[in-house]
Short mmCIF file of C-alpha atoms and ligand atoms in Angstrom, two decimals:
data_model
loop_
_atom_site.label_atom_id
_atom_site.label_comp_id
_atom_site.label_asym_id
_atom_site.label_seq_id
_atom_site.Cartn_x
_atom_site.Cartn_y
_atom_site.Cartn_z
CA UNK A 779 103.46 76.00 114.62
CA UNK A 780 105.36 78.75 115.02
CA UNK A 781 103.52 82.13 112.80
CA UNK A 782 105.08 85.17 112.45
CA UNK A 783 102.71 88.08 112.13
CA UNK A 784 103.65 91.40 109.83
CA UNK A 785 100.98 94.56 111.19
CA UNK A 786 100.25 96.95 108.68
CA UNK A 787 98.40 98.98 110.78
CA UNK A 788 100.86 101.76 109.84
CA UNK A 789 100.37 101.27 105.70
CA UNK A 790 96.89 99.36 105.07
CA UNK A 791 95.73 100.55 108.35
CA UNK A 792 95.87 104.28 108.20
CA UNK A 793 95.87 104.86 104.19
CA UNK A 794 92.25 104.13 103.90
CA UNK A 795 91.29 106.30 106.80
CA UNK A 796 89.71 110.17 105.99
CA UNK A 797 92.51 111.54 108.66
CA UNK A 798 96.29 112.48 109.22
CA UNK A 799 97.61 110.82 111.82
CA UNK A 800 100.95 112.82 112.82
CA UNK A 801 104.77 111.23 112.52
CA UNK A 802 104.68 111.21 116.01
CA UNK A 803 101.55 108.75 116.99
CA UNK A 804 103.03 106.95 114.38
CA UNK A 805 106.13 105.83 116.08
CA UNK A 806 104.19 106.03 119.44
CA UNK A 807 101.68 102.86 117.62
CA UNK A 808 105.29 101.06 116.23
CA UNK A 809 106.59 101.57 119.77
CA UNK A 810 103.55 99.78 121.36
CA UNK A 811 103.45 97.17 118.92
CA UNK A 812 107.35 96.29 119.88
CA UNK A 813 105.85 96.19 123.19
CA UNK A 814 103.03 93.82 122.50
CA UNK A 815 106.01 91.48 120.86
CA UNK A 816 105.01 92.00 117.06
CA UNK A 817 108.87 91.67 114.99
CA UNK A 818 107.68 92.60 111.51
CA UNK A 819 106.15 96.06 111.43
CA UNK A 820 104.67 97.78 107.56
CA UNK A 821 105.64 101.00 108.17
CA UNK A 822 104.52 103.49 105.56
CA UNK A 823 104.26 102.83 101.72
CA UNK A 824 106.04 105.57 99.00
CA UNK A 825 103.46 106.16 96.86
CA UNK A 826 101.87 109.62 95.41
CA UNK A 827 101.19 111.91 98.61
CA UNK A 828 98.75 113.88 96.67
CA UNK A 829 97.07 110.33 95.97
CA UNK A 830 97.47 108.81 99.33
CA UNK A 831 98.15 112.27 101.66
CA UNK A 832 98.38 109.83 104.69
CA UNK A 833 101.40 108.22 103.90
CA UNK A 834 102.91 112.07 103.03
CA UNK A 835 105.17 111.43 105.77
CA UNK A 836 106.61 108.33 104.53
CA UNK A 837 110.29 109.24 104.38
CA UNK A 838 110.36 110.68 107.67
CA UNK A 839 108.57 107.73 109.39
CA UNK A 840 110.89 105.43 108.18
CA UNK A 841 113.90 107.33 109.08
CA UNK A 842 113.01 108.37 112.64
CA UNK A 843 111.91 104.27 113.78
CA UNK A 844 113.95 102.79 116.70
CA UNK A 845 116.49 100.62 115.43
CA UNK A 846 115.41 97.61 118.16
CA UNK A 847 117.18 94.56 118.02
CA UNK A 848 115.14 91.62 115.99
CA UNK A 849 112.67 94.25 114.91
CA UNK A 850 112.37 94.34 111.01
CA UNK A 851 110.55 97.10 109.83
CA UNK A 852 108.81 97.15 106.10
CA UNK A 853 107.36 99.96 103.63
CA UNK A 854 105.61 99.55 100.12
CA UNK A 855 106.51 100.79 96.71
CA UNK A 856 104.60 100.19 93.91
CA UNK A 857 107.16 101.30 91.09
CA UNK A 858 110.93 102.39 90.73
CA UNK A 859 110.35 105.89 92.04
CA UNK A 860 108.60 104.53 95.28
CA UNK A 861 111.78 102.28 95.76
CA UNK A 862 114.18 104.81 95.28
CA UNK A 863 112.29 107.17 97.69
CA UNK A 864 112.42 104.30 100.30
CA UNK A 865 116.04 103.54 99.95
CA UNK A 866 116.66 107.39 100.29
CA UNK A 867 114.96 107.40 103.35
CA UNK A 868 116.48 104.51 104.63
CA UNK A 869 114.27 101.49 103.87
CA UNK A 870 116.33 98.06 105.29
CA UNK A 871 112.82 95.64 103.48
CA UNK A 872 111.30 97.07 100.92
CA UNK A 873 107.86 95.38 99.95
CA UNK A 874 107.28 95.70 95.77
CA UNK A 875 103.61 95.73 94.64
CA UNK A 876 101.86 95.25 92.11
CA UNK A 877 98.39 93.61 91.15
CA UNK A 878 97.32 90.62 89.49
CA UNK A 879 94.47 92.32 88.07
CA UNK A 880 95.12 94.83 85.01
CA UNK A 881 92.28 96.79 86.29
CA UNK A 882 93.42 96.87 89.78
CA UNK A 883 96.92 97.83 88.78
CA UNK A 884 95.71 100.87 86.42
CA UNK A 885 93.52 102.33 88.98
CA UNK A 886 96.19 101.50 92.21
CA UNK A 887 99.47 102.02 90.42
CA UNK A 888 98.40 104.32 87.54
CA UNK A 889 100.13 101.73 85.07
CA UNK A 890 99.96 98.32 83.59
CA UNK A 891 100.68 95.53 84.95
CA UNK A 892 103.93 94.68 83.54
CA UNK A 893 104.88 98.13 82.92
CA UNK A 894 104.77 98.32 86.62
CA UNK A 895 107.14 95.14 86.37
CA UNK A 896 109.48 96.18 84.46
CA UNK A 897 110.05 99.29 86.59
CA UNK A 898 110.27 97.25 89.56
CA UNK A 899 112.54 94.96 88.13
CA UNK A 900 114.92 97.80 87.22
CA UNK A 901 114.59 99.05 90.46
CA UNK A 902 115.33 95.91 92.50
CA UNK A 903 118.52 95.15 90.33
CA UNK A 904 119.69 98.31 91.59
CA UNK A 905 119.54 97.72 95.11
CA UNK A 906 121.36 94.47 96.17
CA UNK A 907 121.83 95.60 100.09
CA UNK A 908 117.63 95.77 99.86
CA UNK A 909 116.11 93.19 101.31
CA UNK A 910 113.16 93.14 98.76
CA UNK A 911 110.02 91.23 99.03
CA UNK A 912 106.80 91.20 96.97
CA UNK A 913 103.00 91.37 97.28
CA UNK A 914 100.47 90.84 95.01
CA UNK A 915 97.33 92.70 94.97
CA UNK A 916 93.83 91.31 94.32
CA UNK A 917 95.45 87.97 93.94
CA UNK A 918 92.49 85.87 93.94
CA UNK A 919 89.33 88.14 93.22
CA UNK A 920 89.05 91.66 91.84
CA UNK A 921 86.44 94.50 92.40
CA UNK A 922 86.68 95.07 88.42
CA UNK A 923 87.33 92.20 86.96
CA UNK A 924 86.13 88.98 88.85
CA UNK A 925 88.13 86.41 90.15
CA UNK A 926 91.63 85.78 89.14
CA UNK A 927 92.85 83.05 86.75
CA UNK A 928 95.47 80.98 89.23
CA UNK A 929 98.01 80.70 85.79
CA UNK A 930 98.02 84.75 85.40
CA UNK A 931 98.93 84.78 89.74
CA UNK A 932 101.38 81.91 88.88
CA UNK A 933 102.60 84.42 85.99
CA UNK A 934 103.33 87.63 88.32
CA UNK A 935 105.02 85.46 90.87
CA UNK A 936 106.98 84.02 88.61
CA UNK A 937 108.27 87.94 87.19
CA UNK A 938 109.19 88.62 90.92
CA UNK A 939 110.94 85.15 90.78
CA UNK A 940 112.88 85.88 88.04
CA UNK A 941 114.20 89.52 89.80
CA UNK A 942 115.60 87.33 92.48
CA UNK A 943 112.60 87.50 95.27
CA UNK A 944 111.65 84.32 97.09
CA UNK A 945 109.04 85.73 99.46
CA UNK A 946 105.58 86.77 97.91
CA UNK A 947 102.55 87.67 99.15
CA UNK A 948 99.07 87.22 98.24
CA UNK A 949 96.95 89.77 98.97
CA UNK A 950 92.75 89.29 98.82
CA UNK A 951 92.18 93.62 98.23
CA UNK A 952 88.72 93.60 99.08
CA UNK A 953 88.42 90.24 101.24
CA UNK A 954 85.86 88.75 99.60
CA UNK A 955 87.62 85.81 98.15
CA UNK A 956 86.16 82.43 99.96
CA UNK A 957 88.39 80.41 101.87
CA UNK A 958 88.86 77.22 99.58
CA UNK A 959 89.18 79.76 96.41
CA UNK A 960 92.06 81.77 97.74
CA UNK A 961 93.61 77.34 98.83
CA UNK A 962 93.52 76.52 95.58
CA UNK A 963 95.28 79.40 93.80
CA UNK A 964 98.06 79.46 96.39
CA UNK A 965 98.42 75.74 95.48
CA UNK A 966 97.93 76.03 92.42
CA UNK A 967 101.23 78.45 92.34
CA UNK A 968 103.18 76.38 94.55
CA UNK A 969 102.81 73.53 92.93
CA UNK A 970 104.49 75.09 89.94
CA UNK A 971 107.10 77.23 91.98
CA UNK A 972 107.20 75.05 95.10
CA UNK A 973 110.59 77.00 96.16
CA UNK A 974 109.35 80.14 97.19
CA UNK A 975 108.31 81.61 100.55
CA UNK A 976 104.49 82.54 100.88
CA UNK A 977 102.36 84.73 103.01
CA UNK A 978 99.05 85.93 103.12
CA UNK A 979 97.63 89.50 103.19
CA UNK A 980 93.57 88.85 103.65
CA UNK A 981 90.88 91.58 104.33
CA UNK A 982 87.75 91.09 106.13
CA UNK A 983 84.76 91.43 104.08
CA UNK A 984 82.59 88.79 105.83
CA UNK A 985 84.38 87.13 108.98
CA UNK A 986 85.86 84.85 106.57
CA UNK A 987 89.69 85.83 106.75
CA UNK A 988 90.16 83.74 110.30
CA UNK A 989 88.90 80.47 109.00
CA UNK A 990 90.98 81.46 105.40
CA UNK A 991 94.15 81.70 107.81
CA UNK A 992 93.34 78.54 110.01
CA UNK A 993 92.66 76.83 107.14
CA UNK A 994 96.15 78.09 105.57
CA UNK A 995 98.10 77.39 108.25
CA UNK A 996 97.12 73.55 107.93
CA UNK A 997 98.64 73.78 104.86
CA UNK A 998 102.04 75.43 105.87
CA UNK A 999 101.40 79.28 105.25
CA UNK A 1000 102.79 80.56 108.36
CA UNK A 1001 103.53 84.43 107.52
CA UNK A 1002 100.44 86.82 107.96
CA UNK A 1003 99.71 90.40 107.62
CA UNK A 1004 96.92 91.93 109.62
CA UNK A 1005 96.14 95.27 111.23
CA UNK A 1006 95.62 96.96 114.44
CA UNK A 1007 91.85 97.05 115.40
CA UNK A 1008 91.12 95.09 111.83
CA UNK A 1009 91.71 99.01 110.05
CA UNK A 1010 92.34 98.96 106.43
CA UNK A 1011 91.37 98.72 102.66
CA UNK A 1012 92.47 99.90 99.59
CA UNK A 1013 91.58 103.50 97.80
CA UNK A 1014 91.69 102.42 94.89
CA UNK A 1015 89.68 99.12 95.13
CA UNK A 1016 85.75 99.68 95.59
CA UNK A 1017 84.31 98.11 98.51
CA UNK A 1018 87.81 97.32 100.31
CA UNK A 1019 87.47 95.98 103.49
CA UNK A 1020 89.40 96.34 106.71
CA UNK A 1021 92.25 93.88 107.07
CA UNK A 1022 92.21 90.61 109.45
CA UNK A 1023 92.29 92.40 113.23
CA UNK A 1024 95.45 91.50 114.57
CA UNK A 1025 93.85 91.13 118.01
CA UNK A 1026 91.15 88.43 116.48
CA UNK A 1027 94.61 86.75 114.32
CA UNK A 1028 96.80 86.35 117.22
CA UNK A 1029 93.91 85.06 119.39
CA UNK A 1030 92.90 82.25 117.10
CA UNK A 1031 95.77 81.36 116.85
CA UNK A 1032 96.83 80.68 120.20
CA UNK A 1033 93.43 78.92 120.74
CA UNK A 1034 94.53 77.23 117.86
CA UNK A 1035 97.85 76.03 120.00
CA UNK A 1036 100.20 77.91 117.29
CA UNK A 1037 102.82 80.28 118.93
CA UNK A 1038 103.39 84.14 117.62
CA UNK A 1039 105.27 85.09 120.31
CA UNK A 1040 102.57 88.24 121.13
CA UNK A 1041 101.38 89.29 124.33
CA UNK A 1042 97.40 89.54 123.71
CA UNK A 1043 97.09 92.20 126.67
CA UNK A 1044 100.00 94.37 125.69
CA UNK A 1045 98.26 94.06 122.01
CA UNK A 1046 94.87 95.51 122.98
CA UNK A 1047 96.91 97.91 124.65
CA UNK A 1048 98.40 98.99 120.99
CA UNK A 1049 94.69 98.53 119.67
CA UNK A 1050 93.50 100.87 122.16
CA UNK A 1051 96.12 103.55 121.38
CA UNK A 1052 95.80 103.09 117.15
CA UNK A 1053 91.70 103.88 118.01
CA UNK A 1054 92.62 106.56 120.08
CA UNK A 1055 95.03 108.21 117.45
CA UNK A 1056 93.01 107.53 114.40
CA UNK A 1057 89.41 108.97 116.62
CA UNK A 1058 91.35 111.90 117.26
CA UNK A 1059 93.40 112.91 114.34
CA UNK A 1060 92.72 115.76 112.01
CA UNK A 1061 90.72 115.13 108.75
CA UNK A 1062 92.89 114.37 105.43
CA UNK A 1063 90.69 117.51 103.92
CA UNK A 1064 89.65 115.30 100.91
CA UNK A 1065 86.13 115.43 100.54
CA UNK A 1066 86.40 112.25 98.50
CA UNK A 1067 89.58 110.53 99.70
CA UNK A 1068 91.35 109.42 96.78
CA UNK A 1069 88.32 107.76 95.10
MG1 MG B 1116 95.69 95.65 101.89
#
């Protein structure tokens, strides 16, 4: 099977890490990944700087990546604003957020679930050159409220249905979720919407993501997310854990016989150099990062 692999090393990666990295090491990590054969690179995400001060740099990340040939690069927005700061900047795919948990949402997105819908919704009409796609946080479990009822997922992918997007992602936020939980919600919502594109956005909590992904690819899901070095988690979800390693992903999969078109050595190259960066980068100066 052919699996195409997003790295959000850039987004997920660095926004949950107590340091700066500069503009520069930025591009330097998308530049490596390019090399390493990775075609979908997460960028940056426009959200609140003074929330999320590593991601202050947003607009000018996204403006100063090479345009490379085949290369699509993505950045996050959680409401209106965030989308109209990303098309400013030059945003080609724009990835809308929001959570399946109400709890989640209020404490990620300062809002309500569909209040955070509707201002995406307005957003995305707005836009038709975009190339918008969605992801849905703490899809299957939440750190506040417990696992997720499959209908209320199937509800918030049918809202991003209904502004037009056909490729959604599922996101397990803190990576607990076990493997034949986080099955049976995405079937339960394709089932229903059988029509739409899906992908899969797991953290790491126990070792658990590569045998959720193996498993998922069985069934057809063949569109990850994963990070550099397995960096990651969410600062406003309690007990986040790093994202599925890219290196471990792309690995399995091959072992697996499934194609990504990656080069593993030029990878741990890229894994080396996001280390590197993040070991040596200045502190955020948050004494409490967001939390
Ligand atoms: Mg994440």
């Amino acid at each position: 099977m052919k699996v195409e692999i997003t790295d959000v090393f850039l987004r997920d990666g660095l926004q949950d890490e107590p340091v700066i990295v500069s503009t520069a090491h930025k591009l330097e990590i998308a530049e490596a990944l390019i090399g390493a054969g990775v075609k979908r690179i997460e960028a940056a995400s426009f959200v609140n700087p003074r929330r999320v001060p590593q991601m202050g740099d947003a607009a000018e990340v996204i403006g100063s990546l090479r345009a490379v040939p085949d290369v699509t690069y993505t950045c996050l927005a959680l409401n209106g604003k965030g989308v109209e700061r990303a098309v400013a900047a030059g945003a080609t795919d724009i990835s809308v957020v929001t959570s399946a948990s109400q709890a989640h949402s209020n404490a990620n997105a300062g809002q309500a679930i569909d209040d955070a819908l509707a201002s995406l919704a307005v957003a995305v009409s707005g836009y038709p050159e975009i190339r918008f796609f969605a992801g849905i946080s703490t899809a299957f479990t939440c750190p506040f409220e417990g696992n997720i009822d499959p209908d209320y997922l199937l509800r918030v992918v049918r809202a991003f249905k209904d502004m037009g997007i056909s490729d959604i992602g599922f996101a397990d936020t803190v990576g607990t979720t076990p493997t034949d939980q986080v099955l049976a919600s995405m079937q339960h919502v394709r089932e229903a919407e059988p029509d739409l594109t899906y992908y899969l956005h797991l953290h790491n909590a126990h070792g658990q993501a590569l045998a959720t992904a193996s498993a998922a690819v069985e069934t057809g899901v063949v569109r990850f997310d994963s990070a550099l070095g397995g960096f990651g988690g969410c600062p406003f979800a309690p007990g986040a854990h790093g994202n599925i390693a890219t290196e471990e992903l792309v690995r399995h999969l091959h072992e697996a016989g499934h194609q990504t078109g990656i080069d593993e050595d030029r990878l741990a190259e890229a894994v080396r150099l996001a280390r590197d960066v993040v070991t040596h980068s200045p502190a955020t100066g948050l004494l409490d990062p967001a939390r």
